Amino acid sequence: MRRLVKGDAANIVAIARREFVSRARTRTFVLSTIVLVLVAVAVGLVPVVVGYLNRDSARVAVYVGAPDLHGDPVATLDALLNPPSTQDTSGAAATATKAYTIVKSTDLEADRQRVLDGKLNALVDVERDSRGEAVFTVYTSEPDSSRTALVSRQAATSIAVADRLGRIGLAPSDQAGLFVPPEVTIRSPDLSKPAASSQAMAQDLADMAVIFALEMFLLLAIILYGTWVAQSVVEEKSSRMMEIVLVAASPFQILAGKVLGVSAAALLQFVAVVGATLAALFAEDQVASVILGETGGLSLPSGLTPTVLVAFSVFFVLGFVLYAVLFAAAGSLVSRQEDVNQIVQPMTLMASAGFLISTYSSIGMFDPNASWVVALSWVPFLSPYMMLSRLAAGTAGLLEVVIAVVLLLAMIVLVIWVAARIYSAGVLMYGQKPGVHAMWKALRQAS
């Protein structure tokens, strides 16, 4: 393996600077960075946006056409549509804006027109039939499967039962005890473990979504920027500029410079997106205070721990460098832009395989503790995805991550050596069909 001398470093830096500037100044790079930053800010402010859209409570009117109805249907519907807020650990009830405003209607036809005009979400009409039973009609423009319609049916049942009990002489104070739900304890079949709550399941899903987003970002970066590296090599080969560049720099210097230059452009966009996301998250409280008049505090997903962020940053840089070197070597084997997608397909499939296996093991399609899944998480081409997923799930320790990083670094050194040999011969190969034979020929011809 060749030694890196002072002249090499100067040429590598010069080529990397040229590659970085040529990419960073393109309209595609600038526009994609702006779009990604805006998306990152929007994602960080999702709770504020949702709160703004739901700032006005839905309005439901109740018309009582049965004057002798037992019970208060307005209070019953309000209790069902606006259940009491759950209490926090201190026992104090959380304050929240009611999702529904329940009002009593005095004019059935006028309020039905208000539903048509969109001024009311629903109108509940309570009447008596010929048998003396309470009957209900819900006027709403919402689908019959909407929450308003479903809860209105539930409220109708409660109101009808209370009315029947009142008609047989059971006092309202005695009726209350009939509707108190029994105490039900949910237990895990393994008595040593607590039962899984819906809140815990929702948190697990949120944590998986965070890891999925990080791994998807890595996959897109590898495919997008790796293809840039390959296209850059092909552009210079197709214009015959490669022959001129080889006079001033060696193939190894060109390979290293291109990889470093595009990697720097990718890292710049990565930092911009991550920075915008963090800025939006930390400004969420202040934005909510200005727009909604309330504060919610900073609430980061529990899966986004400092350990996960550091591990992702390391795996992002090393994983991208590993694939970028391969993309550059592959690009040196073709002379036309039309052949780029074909020659980079093996790297794209390999990166996608790591992402899919990691995702499937995270959602339970594959056993994350299976021996073959653990073994694949040590493979450098797959470890940036799978080891990150295992670390977030708690199935991989810090020592395992460190060993995976060491193996990844060793693979990068080996791949650079192999890629440099392919590159040194491939950049001067013109008009040959890309494939395994061309790669083997380049390796044999390399000095």
mmCIF file with all atom_site columns, N, CA, C and O in Angstrom, residues 407-439:
data_model
loop_
_atom_site.group_PDB
_atom_site.id
_atom_site.type_symbol
_atom_site.label_atom_id
_atom_site.label_alt_id
_atom_site.label_comp_id
_atom_site.label_asym_id
_atom_site.label_entity_id
_atom_site.label_seq_id
_atom_site.pdbx_PDB_ins_code
_atom_site.Cartn_x
_atom_site.Cartn_y
_atom_site.Cartn_z
_atom_site.occupancy
_atom_site.B_iso_or_equiv
_atom_site.pdbx_formal_charge
_atom_site.auth_seq_id
_atom_site.auth_comp_id
_atom_site.auth_asym_id
_atom_site.auth_atom_id
_atom_site.pdbx_PDB_model_num
ATOM 1   N N  . LEU A 1 407 ? -13.895 -2.327 12.809  1.00 0.00 ? 407 LEU A N  1
ATOM 2   C CA . LEU A 1 407 ? -13.994 -3.155 11.611  1.00 0.00 ? 407 LEU A CA 1
ATOM 3   C C  . LEU A 1 407 ? -14.335 -2.313 10.385  1.00 0.00 ? 407 LEU A C  1
ATOM 4   O O  . LEU A 1 407 ? -13.835 -2.564 9.283   1.00 0.00 ? 407 LEU A O  1
ATOM 5   N N  . LEU A 1 408 ? -15.175 -1.309 10.590  1.00 0.00 ? 408 LEU A N  1
ATOM 6   C CA . LEU A 1 408 ? -15.545 -0.424 9.487   1.00 0.00 ? 408 LEU A CA 1
ATOM 7   C C  . LEU A 1 408 ? -14.344 0.372  8.997   1.00 0.00 ? 408 LEU A C  1
ATOM 8   O O  . LEU A 1 408 ? -14.126 0.531  7.784   1.00 0.00 ? 408 LEU A O  1
ATOM 9   N N  . LEU A 1 409 ? -13.531 0.860  9.935   1.00 0.00 ? 409 LEU A N  1
ATOM 10  C CA . LEU A 1 409 ? -12.317 1.599  9.566   1.00 0.00 ? 409 LEU A CA 1
ATOM 11  C C  . LEU A 1 409 ? -11.349 0.692  8.811   1.00 0.00 ? 409 LEU A C  1
ATOM 12  O O  . LEU A 1 409 ? -10.738 1.109  7.807   1.00 0.00 ? 409 LEU A O  1
ATOM 13  N N  . ALA A 1 410 ? -11.177 -0.539 9.298   1.00 0.00 ? 410 ALA A N  1
ATOM 14  C CA . ALA A 1 410 ? -10.279 -1.482 8.614   1.00 0.00 ? 410 ALA A CA 1
ATOM 15  C C  . ALA A 1 410 ? -10.772 -1.783 7.209   1.00 0.00 ? 410 ALA A C  1
ATOM 16  O O  . ALA A 1 410 ? -9.969  -1.860 6.258   1.00 0.00 ? 410 ALA A O  1
ATOM 17  N N  . MET A 1 411 ? -12.089 -1.924 7.040   1.00 0.00 ? 411 MET A N  1
ATOM 18  C CA . MET A 1 411 ? -12.640 -2.183 5.718   1.00 0.00 ? 411 MET A CA 1
ATOM 19  C C  . MET A 1 411 ? -12.448 -0.984 4.795   1.00 0.00 ? 411 MET A C  1
ATOM 20  O O  . MET A 1 411 ? -12.189 -1.151 3.593   1.00 0.00 ? 411 MET A O  1
ATOM 21  N N  . ILE A 1 412 ? -12.558 0.222  5.334   1.00 0.00 ? 412 ILE A N  1
ATOM 22  C CA . ILE A 1 412 ? -12.337 1.422  4.519   1.00 0.00 ? 412 ILE A CA 1
ATOM 23  C C  . ILE A 1 412 ? -10.918 1.441  3.970   1.00 0.00 ? 412 ILE A C  1
ATOM 24  O O  . ILE A 1 412 ? -10.684 1.735  2.791   1.00 0.00 ? 412 ILE A O  1
ATOM 25  N N  . VAL A 1 413 ? -9.929  1.107  4.820   1.00 0.00 ? 413 VAL A N  1
ATOM 26  C CA . VAL A 1 413 ? -8.527  1.071  4.372   1.00 0.00 ? 413 VAL A CA 1
ATOM 27  C C  . VAL A 1 413 ? -8.363  0.031  3.264   1.00 0.00 ? 413 VAL A C  1
ATOM 28  O O  . VAL A 1 413 ? -7.717  0.289  2.232   1.00 0.00 ? 413 VAL A O  1
ATOM 29  N N  . LEU A 1 414 ? -8.929  -1.152 3.448   1.00 0.00 ? 414 LEU A N  1
ATOM 30  C CA . LEU A 1 414 ? -8.821  -2.210 2.444   1.00 0.00 ? 414 LEU A CA 1
ATOM 31  C C  . LEU A 1 414 ? -9.507  -1.814 1.148   1.00 0.00 ? 414 LEU A C  1
ATOM 32  O O  . LEU A 1 414 ? -8.961  -2.017 0.044   1.00 0.00 ? 414 LEU A O  1
ATOM 33  N N  . VAL A 1 415 ? -10.687 -1.232 1.258   1.00 0.00 ? 415 VAL A N  1
ATOM 34  C CA . VAL A 1 415 ? -11.443 -0.844 0.070   1.00 0.00 ? 415 VAL A CA 1
ATOM 35  C C  . VAL A 1 415 ? -10.719 0.265  -0.684  1.00 0.00 ? 415 VAL A C  1
ATOM 36  O O  . VAL A 1 415 ? -10.705 0.285  -1.923  1.00 0.00 ? 415 VAL A O  1
ATOM 37  N N  . ILE A 1 416 ? -10.109 1.199  0.036   1.00 0.00 ? 416 ILE A N  1
ATOM 38  C CA . ILE A 1 416 ? -9.347  2.263  -0.619  1.00 0.00 ? 416 ILE A CA 1
ATOM 39  C C  . ILE A 1 416 ? -8.201  1.673  -1.433  1.00 0.00 ? 416 ILE A C  1
ATOM 40  O O  . ILE A 1 416 ? -7.925  2.092  -2.568  1.00 0.00 ? 416 ILE A O  1
ATOM 41  N N  . TRP A 1 417 ? -7.520  0.680  -0.877  1.00 0.00 ? 417 TRP A N  1
ATOM 42  C CA . TRP A 1 417 ? -6.409  0.038  -1.590  1.00 0.00 ? 417 TRP A CA 1
ATOM 43  C C  . TRP A 1 417 ? -6.900  -0.649 -2.857  1.00 0.00 ? 417 TRP A C  1
ATOM 44  O O  . TRP A 1 417 ? -6.319  -0.503 -3.935  1.00 0.00 ? 417 TRP A O  1
ATOM 45  N N  . VAL A 1 418 ? -7.995  -1.426 -2.737  1.00 0.00 ? 418 VAL A N  1
ATOM 46  C CA . VAL A 1 418 ? -8.543  -2.127 -3.901  1.00 0.00 ? 418 VAL A CA 1
ATOM 47  C C  . VAL A 1 418 ? -9.091  -1.130 -4.909  1.00 0.00 ? 418 VAL A C  1
ATOM 48  O O  . VAL A 1 418 ? -8.847  -1.240 -6.124  1.00 0.00 ? 418 VAL A O  1
ATOM 49  N N  . ALA A 1 419 ? -9.841  -0.122 -4.412  1.00 0.00 ? 419 ALA A N  1
ATOM 50  C CA . ALA A 1 419 ? -10.452 0.853  -5.309  1.00 0.00 ? 419 ALA A CA 1
ATOM 51  C C  . ALA A 1 419 ? -9.402  1.672  -6.042  1.00 0.00 ? 419 ALA A C  1
ATOM 52  O O  . ALA A 1 419 ? -9.586  2.033  -7.209  1.00 0.00 ? 419 ALA A O  1
ATOM 53  N N  . ALA A 1 420 ? -8.286  1.980  -5.359  1.00 0.00 ? 420 ALA A N  1
ATOM 54  C CA . ALA A 1 420 ? -7.219  2.753  -6.008  1.00 0.00 ? 420 ALA A CA 1
ATOM 55  C C  . ALA A 1 420 ? -6.625  1.981  -7.179  1.00 0.00 ? 420 ALA A C  1
ATOM 56  O O  . ALA A 1 420 ? -6.301  2.559  -8.220  1.00 0.00 ? 420 ALA A O  1
ATOM 57  N N  . ARG A 1 421 ? -6.484  0.659  -7.035  1.00 0.00 ? 421 ARG A N  1
ATOM 58  C CA . ARG A 1 421 ? -5.958  -0.163 -8.126  1.00 0.00 ? 421 ARG A CA 1
ATOM 59  C C  . ARG A 1 421 ? -6.950  -0.216 -9.292  1.00 0.00 ? 421 ARG A C  1
ATOM 60  O O  . ARG A 1 421 ? -6.566  -0.124 -10.455 1.00 0.00 ? 421 ARG A O  1
ATOM 61  N N  . ILE A 1 422 ? -8.242  -0.380 -8.970  1.00 0.00 ? 422 ILE A N  1
ATOM 62  C CA . ILE A 1 422 ? -9.255  -0.376 -10.024 1.00 0.00 ? 422 ILE A CA 1
ATOM 63  C C  . ILE A 1 422 ? -9.305  0.988  -10.706 1.00 0.00 ? 422 ILE A C  1
ATOM 64  O O  . ILE A 1 422 ? -9.358  1.092  -11.937 1.00 0.00 ? 422 ILE A O  1
ATOM 65  N N  . TYR A 1 423 ? -9.232  2.037  -9.901  1.00 0.00 ? 423 TYR A N  1
ATOM 66  C CA . TYR A 1 423 ? -9.347  3.395  -10.417 1.00 0.00 ? 423 TYR A CA 1
ATOM 67  C C  . TYR A 1 423 ? -8.173  3.741  -11.326 1.00 0.00 ? 423 TYR A C  1
ATOM 68  O O  . TYR A 1 423 ? -8.344  4.363  -12.385 1.00 0.00 ? 423 TYR A O  1
ATOM 69  N N  . SER A 1 424 ? -6.966  3.353  -10.911 1.00 0.00 ? 424 SER A N  1
ATOM 70  C CA . SER A 1 424 ? -5.766  3.718  -11.669 1.00 0.00 ? 424 SER A CA 1
ATOM 71  C C  . SER A 1 424 ? -5.790  3.147  -13.078 1.00 0.00 ? 424 SER A C  1
ATOM 72  O O  . SER A 1 424 ? -5.275  3.766  -14.022 1.00 0.00 ? 424 SER A O  1
ATOM 73  N N  . ALA A 1 425 ? -6.396  1.973  -13.254 1.00 0.00 ? 425 ALA A N  1
ATOM 74  C CA . ALA A 1 425 ? -6.516  1.390  -14.588 1.00 0.00 ? 425 ALA A CA 1
ATOM 75  C C  . ALA A 1 425 ? -7.837  1.754  -15.246 1.00 0.00 ? 425 ALA A C  1
ATOM 76  O O  . ALA A 1 425 ? -7.896  1.949  -16.463 1.00 0.00 ? 425 ALA A O  1
ATOM 77  N N  . GLY A 1 426 ? -8.888  1.867  -14.452 1.00 0.00 ? 426 GLY A N  1
ATOM 78  C CA . GLY A 1 426 ? -10.210 2.118  -15.013 1.00 0.00 ? 426 GLY A CA 1
ATOM 79  C C  . GLY A 1 426 ? -10.369 3.474  -15.646 1.00 0.00 ? 426 GLY A C  1
ATOM 80  O O  . GLY A 1 426 ? -11.111 3.631  -16.613 1.00 0.00 ? 426 GLY A O  1
ATOM 81  N N  . VAL A 1 427 ? -9.691  4.512  -15.103 1.00 0.00 ? 427 VAL A N  1
ATOM 82  C CA . VAL A 1 427 ? -9.874  5.861  -15.642 1.00 0.00 ? 427 VAL A CA 1
ATOM 83  C C  . VAL A 1 427 ? -9.351  5.977  -17.066 1.00 0.00 ? 427 VAL A C  1
ATOM 84  O O  . VAL A 1 427 ? -9.694  6.910  -17.793 1.00 0.00 ? 427 VAL A O  1
ATOM 85  N N  . LEU A 1 428 ? -8.494  5.045  -17.495 1.00 0.00 ? 428 LEU A N  1
ATOM 86  C CA . LEU A 1 428 ? -7.953  5.082  -18.856 1.00 0.00 ? 428 LEU A CA 1
ATOM 87  C C  . LEU A 1 428 ? -8.609  4.052  -19.766 1.00 0.00 ? 428 LEU A C  1
ATOM 88  O O  . LEU A 1 428 ? -8.174  3.844  -20.894 1.00 0.00 ? 428 LEU A O  1
ATOM 89  N N  . MET A 1 429 ? -9.659  3.382  -19.252 1.00 0.00 ? 429 MET A N  1
ATOM 90  C CA . MET A 1 429 ? -10.374 2.401  -20.066 1.00 0.00 ? 429 MET A CA 1
ATOM 91  C C  . MET A 1 429 ? -11.567 3.087  -20.730 1.00 0.00 ? 429 MET A C  1
ATOM 92  O O  . MET A 1 429 ? -12.406 3.674  -20.057 1.00 0.00 ? 429 MET A O  1
ATOM 93  N N  . TYR A 1 430 ? -11.644 3.019  -22.038 1.00 0.00 ? 430 TYR A N  1
ATOM 94  C CA . TYR A 1 430 ? -12.716 3.665  -22.790 1.00 0.00 ? 430 TYR A CA 1
ATOM 95  C C  . TYR A 1 430 ? -13.422 2.632  -23.663 1.00 0.00 ? 430 TYR A C  1
ATOM 96  O O  . TYR A 1 430 ? -12.791 1.750  -24.243 1.00 0.00 ? 430 TYR A O  1
ATOM 97  N N  . GLY A 1 431 ? -14.744 2.767  -23.740 1.00 0.00 ? 431 GLY A N  1
ATOM 98  C CA . GLY A 1 431 ? -15.519 1.954  -24.657 1.00 0.00 ? 431 GLY A CA 1
ATOM 99  C C  . GLY A 1 431 ? -15.696 0.509  -24.262 1.00 0.00 ? 431 GLY A C  1
ATOM 100 O O  . GLY A 1 431 ? -16.165 -0.292 -25.080 1.00 0.00 ? 431 GLY A O  1
ATOM 101 N N  . GLN A 1 432 ? -15.330 0.135  -23.037 1.00 0.00 ? 432 GLN A N  1
ATOM 102 C CA . GLN A 1 432 ? -15.478 -1.253 -22.623 1.00 0.00 ? 432 GLN A CA 1
ATOM 103 C C  . GLN A 1 432 ? -16.777 -1.424 -21.844 1.00 0.00 ? 432 GLN A C  1
ATOM 104 O O  . GLN A 1 432 ? -17.221 -0.529 -21.129 1.00 0.00 ? 432 GLN A O  1
ATOM 105 N N  . LYS A 1 433 ? -17.363 -2.596 -21.992 1.00 0.00 ? 433 LYS A N  1
ATOM 106 C CA . LYS A 1 433 ? -18.619 -2.897 -21.314 1.00 0.00 ? 433 LYS A CA 1
ATOM 107 C C  . LYS A 1 433 ? -18.374 -3.098 -19.829 1.00 0.00 ? 433 LYS A C  1
ATOM 108 O O  . LYS A 1 433 ? -17.497 -3.867 -19.436 1.00 0.00 ? 433 LYS A O  1
ATOM 109 N N  . PRO A 1 434 ? -19.123 -2.394 -18.963 1.00 0.00 ? 434 PRO A N  1
ATOM 110 C CA . PRO A 1 434 ? -18.919 -2.535 -17.516 1.00 0.00 ? 434 PRO A CA 1
ATOM 111 C C  . PRO A 1 434 ? -19.353 -3.906 -17.034 1.00 0.00 ? 434 PRO A C  1
ATOM 112 O O  . PRO A 1 434 ? -20.252 -4.520 -17.575 1.00 0.00 ? 434 PRO A O  1
ATOM 113 N N  . GLY A 1 435 ? -18.682 -4.378 -16.000 1.00 0.00 ? 435 GLY A N  1
ATOM 114 C CA . GLY A 1 435 ? -19.037 -5.664 -15.431 1.00 0.00 ? 435 GLY A CA 1
ATOM 115 C C  . GLY A 1 435 ? -17.904 -6.234 -14.613 1.00 0.00 ? 435 GLY A C  1
ATOM 116 O O  . GLY A 1 435 ? -16.884 -5.574 -14.364 1.00 0.00 ? 435 GLY A O  1
ATOM 117 N N  . VAL A 1 436 ? -18.078 -7.469 -14.163 1.00 0.00 ? 436 VAL A N  1
ATOM 118 C CA . VAL A 1 436 ? -17.065 -8.125 -13.335 1.00 0.00 ? 436 VAL A CA 1
ATOM 119 C C  . VAL A 1 436 ? -15.772 -8.307 -14.113 1.00 0.00 ? 436 VAL A C  1
ATOM 120 O O  . VAL A 1 436 ? -14.676 -8.140 -13.569 1.00 0.00 ? 436 VAL A O  1
ATOM 121 N N  . HIS A 1 437 ? -15.876 -8.649 -15.413 1.00 0.00 ? 437 HIS A N  1
ATOM 122 C CA . HIS A 1 437 ? -14.673 -8.858 -16.221 1.00 0.00 ? 437 HIS A CA 1
ATOM 123 C C  . HIS A 1 437 ? -13.852 -7.587 -16.317 1.00 0.00 ? 437 HIS A C  1
ATOM 124 O O  . HIS A 1 437 ? -12.613 -7.626 -16.206 1.00 0.00 ? 437 HIS A O  1
ATOM 125 N N  . ALA A 1 438 ? -14.546 -6.445 -16.523 1.00 0.00 ? 438 ALA A N  1
ATOM 126 C CA . ALA A 1 438 ? -13.822 -5.174 -16.603 1.00 0.00 ? 438 ALA A CA 1
ATOM 127 C C  . ALA A 1 438 ? -13.147 -4.837 -15.281 1.00 0.00 ? 438 ALA A C  1
ATOM 128 O O  . ALA A 1 438 ? -12.025 -4.322 -15.248 1.00 0.00 ? 438 ALA A O  1
ATOM 129 N N  . MET A 1 439 ? -13.823 -5.111 -14.168 1.00 0.00 ? 439 MET A N  1
ATOM 130 C CA . MET A 1 439 ? -13.230 -4.849 -12.863 1.00 0.00 ? 439 MET A CA 1
ATOM 131 C C  . MET A 1 439 ? -11.993 -5.726 -12.635 1.00 0.00 ? 439 MET A C  1
ATOM 132 O O  . MET A 1 439 ? -10.962 -5.252 -12.141 1.00 0.00 ? 439 MET A O  1
#
